[in-house]
mmCIF file of C-alpha atoms in Angstrom:
data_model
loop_
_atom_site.group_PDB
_atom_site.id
_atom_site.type_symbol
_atom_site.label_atom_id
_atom_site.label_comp_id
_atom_site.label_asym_id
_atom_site.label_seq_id
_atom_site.Cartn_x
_atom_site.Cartn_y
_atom_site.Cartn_z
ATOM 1 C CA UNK A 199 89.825 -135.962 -35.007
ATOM 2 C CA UNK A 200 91.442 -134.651 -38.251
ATOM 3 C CA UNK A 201 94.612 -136.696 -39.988
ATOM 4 C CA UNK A 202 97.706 -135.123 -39.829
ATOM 5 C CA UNK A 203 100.256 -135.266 -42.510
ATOM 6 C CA UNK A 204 103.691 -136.889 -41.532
ATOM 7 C CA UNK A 205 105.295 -134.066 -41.832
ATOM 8 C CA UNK A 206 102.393 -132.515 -39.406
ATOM 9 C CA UNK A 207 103.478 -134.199 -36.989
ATOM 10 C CA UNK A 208 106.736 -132.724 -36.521
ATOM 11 C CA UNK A 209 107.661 -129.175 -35.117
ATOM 12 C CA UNK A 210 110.373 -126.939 -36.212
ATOM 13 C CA UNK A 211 112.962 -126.426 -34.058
ATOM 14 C CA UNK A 212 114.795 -123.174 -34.753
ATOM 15 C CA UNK A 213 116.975 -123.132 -32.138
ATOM 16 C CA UNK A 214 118.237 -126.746 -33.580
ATOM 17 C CA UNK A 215 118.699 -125.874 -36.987
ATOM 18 C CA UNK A 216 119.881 -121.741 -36.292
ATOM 19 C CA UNK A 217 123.897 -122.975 -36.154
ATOM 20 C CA UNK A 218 123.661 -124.476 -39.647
ATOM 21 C CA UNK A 219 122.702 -120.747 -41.460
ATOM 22 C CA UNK A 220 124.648 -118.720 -38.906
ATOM 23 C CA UNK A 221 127.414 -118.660 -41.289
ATOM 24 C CA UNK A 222 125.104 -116.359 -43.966
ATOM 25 C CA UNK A 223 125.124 -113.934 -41.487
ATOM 26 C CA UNK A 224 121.562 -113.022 -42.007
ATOM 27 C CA UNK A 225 119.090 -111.271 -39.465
ATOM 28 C CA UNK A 226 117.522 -113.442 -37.028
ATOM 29 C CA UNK A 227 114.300 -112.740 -38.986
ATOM 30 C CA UNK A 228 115.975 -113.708 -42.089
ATOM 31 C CA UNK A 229 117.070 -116.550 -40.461
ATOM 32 C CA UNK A 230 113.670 -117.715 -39.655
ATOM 33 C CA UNK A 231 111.965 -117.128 -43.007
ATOM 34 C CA UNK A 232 115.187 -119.096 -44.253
ATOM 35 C CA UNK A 233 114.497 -122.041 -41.743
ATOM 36 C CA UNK A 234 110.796 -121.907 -42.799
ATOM 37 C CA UNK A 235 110.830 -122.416 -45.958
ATOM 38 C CA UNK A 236 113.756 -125.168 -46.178
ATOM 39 C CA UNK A 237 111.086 -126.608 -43.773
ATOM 40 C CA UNK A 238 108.109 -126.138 -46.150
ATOM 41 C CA UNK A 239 109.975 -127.703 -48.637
ATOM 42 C CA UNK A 240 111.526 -130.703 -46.245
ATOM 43 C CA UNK A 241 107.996 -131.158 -45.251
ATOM 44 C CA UNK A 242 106.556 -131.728 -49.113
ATOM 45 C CA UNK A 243 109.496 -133.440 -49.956
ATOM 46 C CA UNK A 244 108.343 -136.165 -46.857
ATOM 47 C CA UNK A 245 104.512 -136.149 -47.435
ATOM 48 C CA UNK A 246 105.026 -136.414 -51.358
ATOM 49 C CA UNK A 247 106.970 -139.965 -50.701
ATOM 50 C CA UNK A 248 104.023 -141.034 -48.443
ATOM 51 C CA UNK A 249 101.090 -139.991 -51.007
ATOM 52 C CA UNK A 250 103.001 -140.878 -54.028
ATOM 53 C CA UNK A 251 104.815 -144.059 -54.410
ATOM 54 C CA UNK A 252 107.104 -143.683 -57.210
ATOM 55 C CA UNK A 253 107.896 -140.187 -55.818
ATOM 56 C CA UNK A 254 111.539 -141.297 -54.188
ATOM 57 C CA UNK A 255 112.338 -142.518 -57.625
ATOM 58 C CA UNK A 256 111.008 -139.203 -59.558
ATOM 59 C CA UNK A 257 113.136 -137.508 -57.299
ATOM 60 C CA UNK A 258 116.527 -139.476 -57.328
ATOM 61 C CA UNK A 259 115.643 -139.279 -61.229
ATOM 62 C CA UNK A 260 115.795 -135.305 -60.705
ATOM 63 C CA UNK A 261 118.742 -135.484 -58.757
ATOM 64 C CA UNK A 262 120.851 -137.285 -60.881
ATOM 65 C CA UNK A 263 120.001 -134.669 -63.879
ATOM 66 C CA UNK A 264 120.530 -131.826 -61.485
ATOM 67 C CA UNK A 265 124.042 -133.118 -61.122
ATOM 68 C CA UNK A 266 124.718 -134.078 -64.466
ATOM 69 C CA UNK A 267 124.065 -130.366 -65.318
ATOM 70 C CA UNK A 268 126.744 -128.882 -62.343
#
């Protein structure tokens, strides 16, 4: 019996997330590749702060920069 991630454990759910890009008025394919990858990155983004324990500080660090250069 192999491990799973956290993130692993959880499914996307198009239909759930579908309302929240429906404003970009993208293909339904475009929709999906859109919906995968903010999933792909939701998903590293969760395992990271499992496997890496200053990584919710590394990114609030990041954050705060990415604002201060808006």
């Amino acid at each position: 019996m192999s491990k799973q991630s956290p993130s692993q454990q959880l499914a996307l759910d198009y239909a759930r997330y579908r309302a929240h890009v429906a404003p970009l008025n993208l293909s339904r394919e475009q929709e999906d590749a859109l919906l995968r990858d903010l999933w792909a990155i939701t998903q590293t983004l969760l395992d990271q702060s499992f496997i890496a324990p200053t990584y919710p500080q590394q990114f609030a660090i990041a954050a705060q920069a990415f604002r201060a250069h808006r």
